Amino acid sequence: MPVFKAEQLRQMCLAIFKGAGASEGEAERVVELLVESNLIGHDSHGVIRISGYVTQILSGKMNLGVEVKVVRESATTALVDGGWGLGQVVATQTMNLAIEKARDANVSVISTFNCQHVGRMADYAIMAVEQDMIGFCCVNSRPGVVPFGGMQRMFNQSPLGWAIPAGEEKPFVLDISTSVCAGGKIAVARARGMKLPLGYIIDKNGKPSVDPEDYYRGGAGLPLGGPVGYKGFGLAMVVDITAGLLSGRGASHVGGERGQGVFQMVINIDAFRPIKEFKKEMDELIRAVKGSKTAPGFNEILIPGELERRTKREKQIKGIYLSSRTWDELVQTGKKVNVNLSQYV
């Protein structure tokens, strides 16, 4: 598998997006988030996505140079038309709007429709943390997951992300799908020729499978929770309602090209208590959890976001590994927009 330094990968990906017609600002924001996903170990939301994005741009399904349009607004809320722009660019604009509103009104909710794939939820929640606020983001999209007890795709992997500031400790950053496995991780396993753990997906007949190809042959993902999968199913339905129905995007199972429905929320901590006090207690909570007794077979307890930070430090030194399939897709995508990636290798 090819290995690249983060900056090397950024330059290649920037060239591809610019070749596809994206502005400097658009290309930089999308590439920043994609490469960051690879750095922290979430290859499912990394540069593996570029081929699909560029295909959408060239086919006219994804627009460039989009400024989001507020359709309906109050002091604390906004319904936004994303104009089918680059998802990361749209979601960054809407999260900035959410932060502005929360700064003035202490809490905000932004609901967005006509939006393409936005990537990792935590990327936007973290924007609120940088302003000493709490951030939340979730999306719905095309169906890929069955309800608990079902075998028909009804929900997206329905990811959600929370980010909460701390003081001396690092922020709490939770980014999860409400299915056992994110759709992108199935794609990564497929690209690498790997099997999936049992319990991630079912085949078209509703039987458990470890072959990622079965997911693309009429199979589906399973809701988070295994034998208590009604919990993940319930969370998926909440995401479908808040991100899909509230925005007008519609539920995941509804047909047609509907993109993603996006739900973003920001809470101004200072509206409830002094930020210094809150951060102090966050530090105490994090230290108490990490200092609690570990179960047999475990050496330590990791707080959400901690593993990603460690992975990033490691990959900044060792580089980012891409599967041969992902690298080939990048090369072919570059050729489509007259970019020869061999000059960067």
mmCIF file of C-alpha atoms in Angstrom:
data_model
loop_
_atom_site.group_PDB
_atom_site.id
_atom_site.type_symbol
_atom_site.label_atom_id
_atom_site.label_comp_id
_atom_site.label_asym_id
_atom_site.label_seq_id
_atom_site.Cartn_x
_atom_site.Cartn_y
_atom_site.Cartn_z
ATOM 1 C CA MET A 1 0.000 0.000 0.000
ATOM 2 C CA PRO A 2 1.335 3.483 -0.832
ATOM 3 C CA VAL A 3 2.332 5.695 2.108
ATOM 4 C CA PHE A 4 2.171 9.495 2.015
ATOM 5 C CA LYS A 5 3.022 12.348 4.318
ATOM 6 C CA ALA A 6 -0.030 14.421 5.192
ATOM 7 C CA GLU A 7 1.201 17.521 3.364
ATOM 8 C CA GLN A 8 2.054 15.471 0.283
ATOM 9 C CA LEU A 9 -1.468 14.057 0.257
ATOM 10 C CA ARG A 10 -2.956 17.527 0.785
ATOM 11 C CA GLN A 11 -1.141 18.950 -2.216
ATOM 12 C CA MET A 12 -2.304 16.100 -4.464
ATOM 13 C CA CYS A 13 -5.903 16.444 -3.344
ATOM 14 C CA LEU A 14 -5.856 20.237 -3.633
ATOM 15 C CA ALA A 15 -4.677 19.895 -7.217
ATOM 16 C CA ILE A 16 -7.542 17.510 -7.998
ATOM 17 C CA PHE A 17 -10.247 19.765 -6.561
ATOM 18 C CA LYS A 18 -8.818 22.858 -8.229
ATOM 19 C CA GLY A 19 -8.637 20.910 -11.468
ATOM 20 C CA ALA A 20 -12.327 20.126 -11.030
ATOM 21 C CA GLY A 21 -13.039 23.859 -10.746
ATOM 22 C CA ALA A 22 -13.186 24.412 -6.994
ATOM 23 C CA SER A 23 -11.959 27.723 -5.612
ATOM 24 C CA GLU A 24 -8.882 27.896 -3.394
ATOM 25 C CA GLY A 25 -11.049 28.270 -0.291
ATOM 26 C CA GLU A 26 -13.393 25.421 -1.206
ATOM 27 C CA ALA A 27 -10.549 23.068 -2.047
ATOM 28 C CA GLU A 28 -8.628 23.904 1.120
ATOM 29 C CA ARG A 29 -11.586 23.313 3.441
ATOM 30 C CA VAL A 30 -12.606 19.998 1.893
ATOM 31 C CA VAL A 31 -9.049 18.677 1.694
ATOM 32 C CA GLU A 32 -8.292 19.840 5.242
ATOM 33 C CA LEU A 33 -11.126 17.724 6.614
ATOM 34 C CA LEU A 34 -10.555 14.702 4.365
ATOM 35 C CA VAL A 35 -6.850 14.415 5.165
ATOM 36 C CA GLU A 36 -7.551 15.043 8.851
ATOM 37 C CA SER A 37 -9.899 12.047 8.793
ATOM 38 C CA ASN A 38 -7.090 9.887 7.399
ATOM 39 C CA LEU A 39 -4.695 11.228 10.018
ATOM 40 C CA ILE A 40 -6.947 10.347 12.938
ATOM 41 C CA GLY A 41 -7.628 6.863 11.612
ATOM 42 C CA HIS A 42 -11.052 7.349 10.042
ATOM 43 C CA ASP A 43 -10.093 6.415 6.478
ATOM 44 C CA SER A 44 -13.788 5.912 5.738
ATOM 45 C CA HIS A 45 -14.187 9.701 5.698
ATOM 46 C CA GLY A 46 -10.828 10.496 4.151
ATOM 47 C CA VAL A 47 -9.500 10.804 0.618
ATOM 48 C CA ILE A 48 -11.340 7.629 -0.391
ATOM 49 C CA ARG A 49 -14.272 10.033 -0.875
ATOM 50 C CA ILE A 50 -12.603 12.199 -3.516
ATOM 51 C CA SER A 51 -13.461 10.065 -6.521
ATOM 52 C CA GLY A 52 -17.157 10.250 -5.674
ATOM 53 C CA TYR A 53 -17.057 13.981 -4.992
ATOM 54 C CA VAL A 54 -15.335 14.795 -8.281
ATOM 55 C CA THR A 55 -17.735 12.555 -10.186
ATOM 56 C CA GLN A 56 -20.615 14.544 -8.688
ATOM 57 C CA ILE A 57 -18.955 17.851 -9.577
ATOM 58 C CA LEU A 58 -18.307 16.846 -13.179
ATOM 59 C CA SER A 59 -21.846 15.500 -13.591
ATOM 60 C CA GLY A 60 -23.391 18.681 -12.185
ATOM 61 C CA LYS A 61 -24.827 17.001 -9.092
ATOM 62 C CA MET A 62 -22.511 18.966 -6.805
ATOM 63 C CA ASN A 63 -22.210 22.721 -7.262
ATOM 64 C CA LEU A 64 -19.174 24.914 -6.713
ATOM 65 C CA GLY A 65 -19.040 28.467 -5.398
ATOM 66 C CA VAL A 66 -22.199 28.031 -3.345
ATOM 67 C CA GLU A 67 -23.249 30.464 -0.627
ATOM 68 C CA VAL A 68 -25.917 28.895 1.545
ATOM 69 C CA LYS A 69 -29.373 30.493 1.544
ATOM 70 C CA VAL A 70 -31.360 31.018 4.738
ATOM 71 C CA VAL A 71 -34.966 30.115 3.945
ATOM 72 C CA ARG A 72 -36.511 30.706 7.375
ATOM 73 C CA GLU A 73 -34.934 32.260 10.452
ATOM 74 C CA SER A 74 -35.380 33.301 14.066
ATOM 75 C CA ALA A 75 -32.948 34.505 16.718
ATOM 76 C CA THR A 76 -32.058 30.921 17.598
ATOM 77 C CA THR A 77 -32.890 28.896 14.483
ATOM 78 C CA ALA A 78 -32.448 28.782 10.735
ATOM 79 C CA LEU A 79 -33.629 26.552 7.914
ATOM 80 C CA VAL A 80 -30.935 26.571 5.234
ATOM 81 C CA ASP A 81 -30.806 25.574 1.567
ATOM 82 C CA GLY A 82 -27.316 24.177 0.938
ATOM 83 C CA GLY A 83 -27.602 24.680 -2.818
ATOM 84 C CA TRP A 84 -26.072 21.240 -3.472
ATOM 85 C CA GLY A 85 -22.628 22.641 -2.719
ATOM 86 C CA LEU A 86 -19.587 20.767 -1.437
ATOM 87 C CA GLY A 87 -20.864 19.277 1.804
ATOM 88 C CA GLN A 88 -17.901 20.302 3.947
ATOM 89 C CA VAL A 89 -18.144 23.879 2.693
ATOM 90 C CA VAL A 90 -21.896 24.057 3.285
ATOM 91 C CA ALA A 91 -21.727 22.506 6.768
ATOM 92 C CA THR A 92 -18.889 24.850 7.740
ATOM 93 C CA GLN A 93 -20.967 27.865 6.717
ATOM 94 C CA THR A 94 -24.011 26.631 8.620
ATOM 95 C CA MET A 95 -22.002 25.782 11.747
ATOM 96 C CA ASN A 96 -20.527 29.281 11.708
ATOM 97 C CA LEU A 97 -24.091 30.593 11.576
ATOM 98 C CA ALA A 98 -25.027 28.362 14.527
ATOM 99 C CA ILE A 99 -22.074 29.680 16.539
ATOM 100 C CA GLU A 100 -22.990 33.297 15.779
ATOM 101 C CA LYS A 101 -26.572 32.733 16.904
ATOM 102 C CA ALA A 102 -25.505 30.929 20.081
ATOM 103 C CA ARG A 103 -23.124 33.755 20.890
ATOM 104 C CA ASP A 104 -26.054 36.194 20.739
ATOM 105 C CA ALA A 105 -28.926 34.015 21.973
ATOM 106 C CA ASN A 106 -27.057 31.303 23.963
ATOM 107 C CA VAL A 107 -28.435 28.356 22.000
ATOM 108 C CA SER A 108 -29.037 27.648 18.328
ATOM 109 C CA VAL A 109 -30.267 24.984 15.931
ATOM 110 C CA ILE A 110 -29.601 25.019 12.188
ATOM 111 C CA SER A 111 -31.363 22.605 9.835
ATOM 112 C CA THR A 112 -30.049 22.180 6.280
ATOM 113 C CA PHE A 113 -31.350 20.490 3.126
ATOM 114 C CA ASN A 114 -30.004 20.198 -0.445
ATOM 115 C CA CYS A 115 -26.622 19.247 0.955
ATOM 116 C CA GLN A 116 -24.100 16.718 -0.308
ATOM 117 C CA HIS A 117 -21.911 14.462 1.862
ATOM 118 C CA VAL A 118 -20.482 16.528 4.742
ATOM 119 C CA GLY A 119 -17.996 14.017 6.168
ATOM 120 C CA ARG A 120 -17.348 13.543 9.886
ATOM 121 C CA MET A 121 -19.849 15.007 12.334
ATOM 122 C CA ALA A 122 -17.212 15.911 14.915
ATOM 123 C CA ASP A 123 -15.482 18.260 12.471
ATOM 124 C CA TYR A 124 -18.346 20.711 12.923
ATOM 125 C CA ALA A 125 -18.976 20.085 16.612
ATOM 126 C CA ILE A 126 -15.301 20.911 17.242
ATOM 127 C CA MET A 127 -15.839 24.339 15.685
ATOM 128 C CA ALA A 128 -18.095 25.170 18.647
ATOM 129 C CA VAL A 129 -15.509 23.912 21.143
ATOM 130 C CA GLU A 130 -13.000 26.360 19.678
ATOM 131 C CA GLN A 131 -15.397 29.096 20.838
ATOM 132 C CA ASP A 132 -15.851 27.564 24.324
ATOM 133 C CA MET A 133 -19.258 26.191 23.389
ATOM 134 C CA ILE A 134 -20.808 22.736 23.085
ATOM 135 C CA GLY A 135 -21.398 21.507 19.546
ATOM 136 C CA PHE A 136 -23.598 18.778 18.101
ATOM 137 C CA CYS A 137 -24.177 17.581 14.550
ATOM 138 C CA CYS A 138 -26.034 14.691 12.924
ATOM 139 C CA VAL A 139 -27.122 13.806 9.385
ATOM 140 C CA ASN A 140 -29.370 11.437 7.506
ATOM 141 C CA SER A 141 -28.924 10.258 3.942
ATOM 142 C CA ARG A 142 -29.639 7.266 1.703
ATOM 143 C CA PRO A 143 -30.675 4.086 3.540
ATOM 144 C CA GLY A 144 -28.114 1.425 4.345
ATOM 145 C CA VAL A 145 -29.229 0.055 7.711
ATOM 146 C CA VAL A 146 -32.157 -2.105 8.793
ATOM 147 C CA PRO A 147 -34.365 -1.454 11.822
ATOM 148 C CA PHE A 148 -33.948 -3.878 14.709
ATOM 149 C CA GLY A 149 -35.664 -7.092 13.673
ATOM 150 C CA GLY A 150 -35.894 -6.079 10.001
ATOM 151 C CA MET A 151 -34.047 -6.926 6.783
ATOM 152 C CA GLN A 152 -34.998 -3.958 4.570
ATOM 153 C CA ARG A 153 -32.823 -0.836 4.444
ATOM 154 C CA MET A 154 -34.702 1.981 6.161
ATOM 155 C CA PHE A 155 -32.102 4.248 7.751
ATOM 156 C CA ASN A 156 -28.740 5.733 6.942
ATOM 157 C CA GLN A 157 -25.814 4.880 9.214
ATOM 158 C CA SER A 158 -27.124 8.033 10.930
ATOM 159 C CA PRO A 159 -23.890 9.435 12.402
ATOM 160 C CA LEU A 160 -23.799 11.962 15.214
ATOM 161 C CA GLY A 161 -21.064 13.987 16.833
ATOM 162 C CA TRP A 162 -20.667 15.842 20.113
ATOM 163 C CA ALA A 163 -17.747 18.051 21.139
ATOM 164 C CA ILE A 164 -17.421 19.570 24.613
ATOM 165 C CA PRO A 165 -14.567 21.787 25.852
ATOM 166 C CA ALA A 166 -12.386 21.007 28.851
ATOM 167 C CA GLY A 167 -9.674 22.996 30.619
ATOM 168 C CA GLU A 168 -6.249 21.416 30.983
ATOM 169 C CA GLU A 169 -7.562 18.182 29.508
ATOM 170 C CA LYS A 170 -8.355 17.755 25.825
ATOM 171 C CA PRO A 171 -11.952 18.236 24.644
ATOM 172 C CA PHE A 172 -14.462 15.401 24.776
ATOM 173 C CA VAL A 173 -15.118 14.466 21.130
ATOM 174 C CA LEU A 174 -17.644 11.743 20.331
ATOM 175 C CA ASP A 175 -18.189 10.794 16.687
ATOM 176 C CA ILE A 176 -20.180 7.618 16.057
ATOM 177 C CA SER A 177 -22.633 6.018 13.691
ATOM 178 C CA THR A 178 -25.824 4.614 15.158
ATOM 179 C CA SER A 179 -25.161 1.465 13.147
ATOM 180 C CA VAL A 180 -22.540 -1.092 14.148
ATOM 181 C CA CYS A 181 -20.325 0.099 11.295
ATOM 182 C CA ALA A 182 -20.157 3.296 9.258
ATOM 183 C CA GLY A 183 -20.856 2.856 5.548
ATOM 184 C CA GLY A 184 -17.453 4.253 4.667
ATOM 185 C CA LYS A 185 -15.732 1.615 6.787
ATOM 186 C CA ILE A 186 -17.466 -1.064 4.733
ATOM 187 C CA ALA A 187 -16.074 0.650 1.626
ATOM 188 C CA VAL A 188 -12.581 0.684 3.157
ATOM 189 C CA ALA A 189 -12.771 -3.041 3.936
ATOM 190 C CA ARG A 190 -13.918 -3.678 0.379
ATOM 191 C CA ALA A 191 -11.057 -1.590 -1.060
ATOM 192 C CA ARG A 192 -8.500 -3.465 1.042
ATOM 193 C CA GLY A 193 -9.939 -6.901 0.319
ATOM 194 C CA MET A 194 -10.683 -7.466 4.004
ATOM 195 C CA LYS A 195 -13.499 -9.302 5.753
ATOM 196 C CA LEU A 196 -15.813 -7.553 8.204
ATOM 197 C CA PRO A 197 -16.345 -8.771 11.774
ATOM 198 C CA LEU A 198 -19.460 -10.881 12.223
ATOM 199 C CA GLY A 199 -22.407 -8.771 13.314
ATOM 200 C CA TYR A 200 -21.688 -5.749 11.112
ATOM 201 C CA ILE A 201 -23.866 -6.574 8.094
ATOM 202 C CA ILE A 202 -26.406 -9.013 6.696
ATOM 203 C CA ASP A 203 -26.736 -10.283 3.137
ATOM 204 C CA LYS A 204 -29.776 -9.836 0.889
ATOM 205 C CA ASN A 205 -31.440 -12.829 2.543
ATOM 206 C CA GLY A 206 -31.082 -11.353 6.019
ATOM 207 C CA LYS A 207 -28.309 -13.723 7.049
ATOM 208 C CA PRO A 208 -25.131 -12.563 8.857
ATOM 209 C CA SER A 209 -22.170 -11.969 6.531
ATOM 210 C CA VAL A 210 -18.519 -10.970 6.792
ATOM 211 C CA ASP A 211 -18.105 -10.207 3.070
ATOM 212 C CA PRO A 212 -18.343 -6.435 2.401
ATOM 213 C CA GLU A 213 -19.500 -7.205 -1.142
ATOM 214 C CA ASP A 214 -22.748 -8.544 0.314
ATOM 215 C CA TYR A 215 -23.566 -5.053 1.544
ATOM 216 C CA TYR A 216 -23.481 -3.816 -2.066
ATOM 217 C CA ARG A 217 -25.432 -6.819 -3.371
ATOM 218 C CA GLY A 218 -28.667 -6.014 -1.578
ATOM 219 C CA GLY A 219 -27.500 -6.537 1.986
ATOM 220 C CA ALA A 220 -27.547 -3.973 4.773
ATOM 221 C CA GLY A 221 -25.863 -2.745 7.919
ATOM 222 C CA LEU A 222 -27.124 -3.569 11.403
ATOM 223 C CA PRO A 223 -28.102 -1.072 14.104
ATOM 224 C CA LEU A 224 -25.690 -0.491 16.991
ATOM 225 C CA GLY A 225 -26.239 -2.766 19.957
ATOM 226 C CA GLY A 226 -26.195 -6.358 18.729
ATOM 227 C CA PRO A 227 -28.764 -8.228 20.840
ATOM 228 C CA VAL A 228 -30.038 -4.878 22.122
ATOM 229 C CA GLY A 229 -29.956 -3.272 18.676
ATOM 230 C CA TYR A 230 -33.249 -1.524 19.374
ATOM 231 C CA LYS A 231 -31.091 1.105 21.082
ATOM 232 C CA GLY A 232 -29.102 1.902 17.948
ATOM 233 C CA PHE A 233 -32.296 1.646 15.914
ATOM 234 C CA GLY A 234 -33.999 4.154 18.204
ATOM 235 C CA LEU A 235 -31.097 6.579 17.892
ATOM 236 C CA ALA A 236 -31.107 6.167 14.103
ATOM 237 C CA MET A 237 -34.780 7.059 14.004
ATOM 238 C CA VAL A 238 -34.142 10.168 16.118
ATOM 239 C CA VAL A 239 -31.429 11.233 13.655
ATOM 240 C CA ASP A 240 -33.734 10.540 10.712
ATOM 241 C CA ILE A 241 -36.403 12.749 12.283
ATOM 242 C CA THR A 242 -34.220 15.653 13.413
ATOM 243 C CA ALA A 243 -31.916 15.753 10.383
ATOM 244 C CA GLY A 244 -34.332 14.547 7.717
ATOM 245 C CA LEU A 245 -37.907 15.443 8.586
ATOM 246 C CA LEU A 246 -37.122 18.718 10.349
ATOM 247 C CA SER A 247 -35.098 20.024 7.393
ATOM 248 C CA GLY A 248 -37.571 18.856 4.774
ATOM 249 C CA ARG A 249 -34.966 16.572 3.229
ATOM 250 C CA GLY A 250 -37.211 13.667 4.111
ATOM 251 C CA ALA A 251 -36.653 10.293 5.736
ATOM 252 C CA SER A 252 -33.740 8.142 4.621
ATOM 253 C CA HIS A 253 -35.869 5.492 2.923
ATOM 254 C CA VAL A 254 -37.630 7.998 0.643
ATOM 255 C CA GLY A 255 -36.337 7.592 -2.919
ATOM 256 C CA GLY A 256 -34.714 10.117 -5.231
ATOM 257 C CA GLU A 257 -31.589 12.257 -5.079
ATOM 258 C CA ARG A 258 -32.070 14.040 -1.768
ATOM 259 C CA GLY A 259 -28.525 14.364 -0.442
ATOM 260 C CA GLN A 260 -28.112 14.764 3.292
ATOM 261 C CA GLY A 261 -30.287 16.454 5.872
ATOM 262 C CA VAL A 262 -28.099 18.170 8.468
ATOM 263 C CA PHE A 263 -28.943 19.093 12.068
ATOM 264 C CA GLN A 264 -26.484 21.302 13.975
ATOM 265 C CA MET A 265 -26.830 22.641 17.505
ATOM 266 C CA VAL A 266 -24.640 24.919 19.614
ATOM 267 C CA ILE A 267 -24.927 25.636 23.348
ATOM 268 C CA ASN A 268 -23.222 28.627 24.965
ATOM 269 C CA ILE A 269 -21.921 27.288 28.280
ATOM 270 C CA ASP A 270 -21.600 30.784 29.764
ATOM 271 C CA ALA A 271 -25.393 31.084 29.664
ATOM 272 C CA PHE A 272 -25.571 28.399 32.346
ATOM 273 C CA ARG A 273 -22.433 28.843 34.417
ATOM 274 C CA PRO A 274 -18.955 30.419 34.208
ATOM 275 C CA ILE A 275 -16.894 28.664 31.577
ATOM 276 C CA LYS A 276 -13.899 28.317 33.924
ATOM 277 C CA GLU A 277 -15.990 26.407 36.464
ATOM 278 C CA PHE A 278 -17.402 24.156 33.757
ATOM 279 C CA LYS A 279 -13.973 23.395 32.322
ATOM 280 C CA LYS A 280 -12.600 22.655 35.787
ATOM 281 C CA GLU A 281 -15.347 20.092 36.379
ATOM 282 C CA MET A 282 -14.820 18.632 32.912
ATOM 283 C CA ASP A 283 -11.165 18.103 33.811
ATOM 284 C CA GLU A 284 -12.183 16.444 37.076
ATOM 285 C CA LEU A 285 -14.677 14.189 35.294
ATOM 286 C CA ILE A 286 -12.178 13.132 32.636
ATOM 287 C CA ARG A 287 -9.505 12.385 35.239
ATOM 288 C CA ALA A 288 -11.950 10.455 37.409
ATOM 289 C CA VAL A 289 -13.066 8.296 34.486
ATOM 290 C CA LYS A 290 -9.514 7.647 33.315
ATOM 291 C CA GLY A 291 -8.463 6.886 36.879
ATOM 292 C CA SER A 292 -11.227 4.364 37.477
ATOM 293 C CA LYS A 293 -10.472 0.642 37.717
ATOM 294 C CA THR A 294 -9.927 -1.186 34.457
ATOM 295 C CA ALA A 295 -11.466 -4.535 33.603
ATOM 296 C CA PRO A 296 -9.304 -7.622 32.977
ATOM 297 C CA GLY A 297 -7.604 -7.347 29.599
ATOM 298 C CA PHE A 298 -7.584 -3.540 29.570
ATOM 299 C CA ASN A 299 -4.608 -1.337 30.411
ATOM 300 C CA GLU A 300 -6.416 1.994 30.434
ATOM 301 C CA ILE A 301 -9.667 3.795 29.748
ATOM 302 C CA LEU A 302 -9.730 6.105 26.753
ATOM 303 C CA ILE A 303 -11.985 9.158 26.635
ATOM 304 C CA PRO A 304 -13.807 9.759 23.309
ATOM 305 C CA GLY A 305 -11.406 11.637 21.034
ATOM 306 C CA GLU A 306 -8.278 10.365 22.771
ATOM 307 C CA LEU A 307 -7.564 7.474 20.415
ATOM 308 C CA GLU A 308 -7.896 9.767 17.397
ATOM 309 C CA ARG A 309 -5.350 12.206 18.826
ATOM 310 C CA ARG A 310 -2.874 9.383 19.429
ATOM 311 C CA THR A 311 -3.413 8.006 15.951
ATOM 312 C CA LYS A 312 -2.805 11.445 14.471
ATOM 313 C CA ARG A 313 0.537 11.808 16.253
ATOM 314 C CA GLU A 314 1.594 8.397 14.974
ATOM 315 C CA LYS A 315 0.542 9.023 11.377
ATOM 316 C CA GLN A 316 2.208 12.432 11.314
ATOM 317 C CA ILE A 317 5.443 10.514 11.823
ATOM 318 C CA LYS A 318 4.827 7.272 9.924
ATOM 319 C CA GLY A 319 2.611 8.636 7.163
ATOM 320 C CA ILE A 320 -0.853 7.837 5.836
ATOM 321 C CA TYR A 321 -1.442 4.418 4.270
ATOM 322 C CA LEU A 322 -3.776 4.188 1.288
ATOM 323 C CA SER A 323 -5.010 0.952 -0.228
ATOM 324 C CA SER A 324 -3.871 0.279 -3.788
ATOM 325 C CA ARG A 325 -7.491 0.579 -4.883
ATOM 326 C CA THR A 326 -7.903 4.016 -3.277
ATOM 327 C CA TRP A 327 -4.615 5.222 -4.770
ATOM 328 C CA ASP A 328 -5.622 3.976 -8.229
ATOM 329 C CA GLU A 329 -8.948 5.806 -7.888
ATOM 330 C CA LEU A 330 -7.115 9.019 -6.972
ATOM 331 C CA VAL A 331 -4.813 8.671 -9.977
ATOM 332 C CA GLN A 332 -7.739 8.087 -12.337
ATOM 333 C CA THR A 333 -9.690 10.966 -10.787
ATOM 334 C CA GLY A 334 -6.688 13.218 -11.307
ATOM 335 C CA LYS A 335 -6.570 12.265 -14.981
ATOM 336 C CA LYS A 336 -10.237 13.260 -15.363
ATOM 337 C CA VAL A 337 -9.329 16.822 -14.359
ATOM 338 C CA ASN A 338 -5.929 16.914 -16.118
ATOM 339 C CA VAL A 339 -3.865 16.458 -12.967
ATOM 340 C CA ASN A 340 -0.905 14.068 -13.095
ATOM 341 C CA LEU A 341 -0.319 12.828 -9.554
ATOM 342 C CA SER A 342 3.038 11.255 -10.420
ATOM 343 C CA GLN A 343 4.658 14.674 -9.975
ATOM 344 C CA TYR A 344 3.785 14.545 -6.256
ATOM 345 C CA VAL A 345 5.147 11.054 -5.603
#
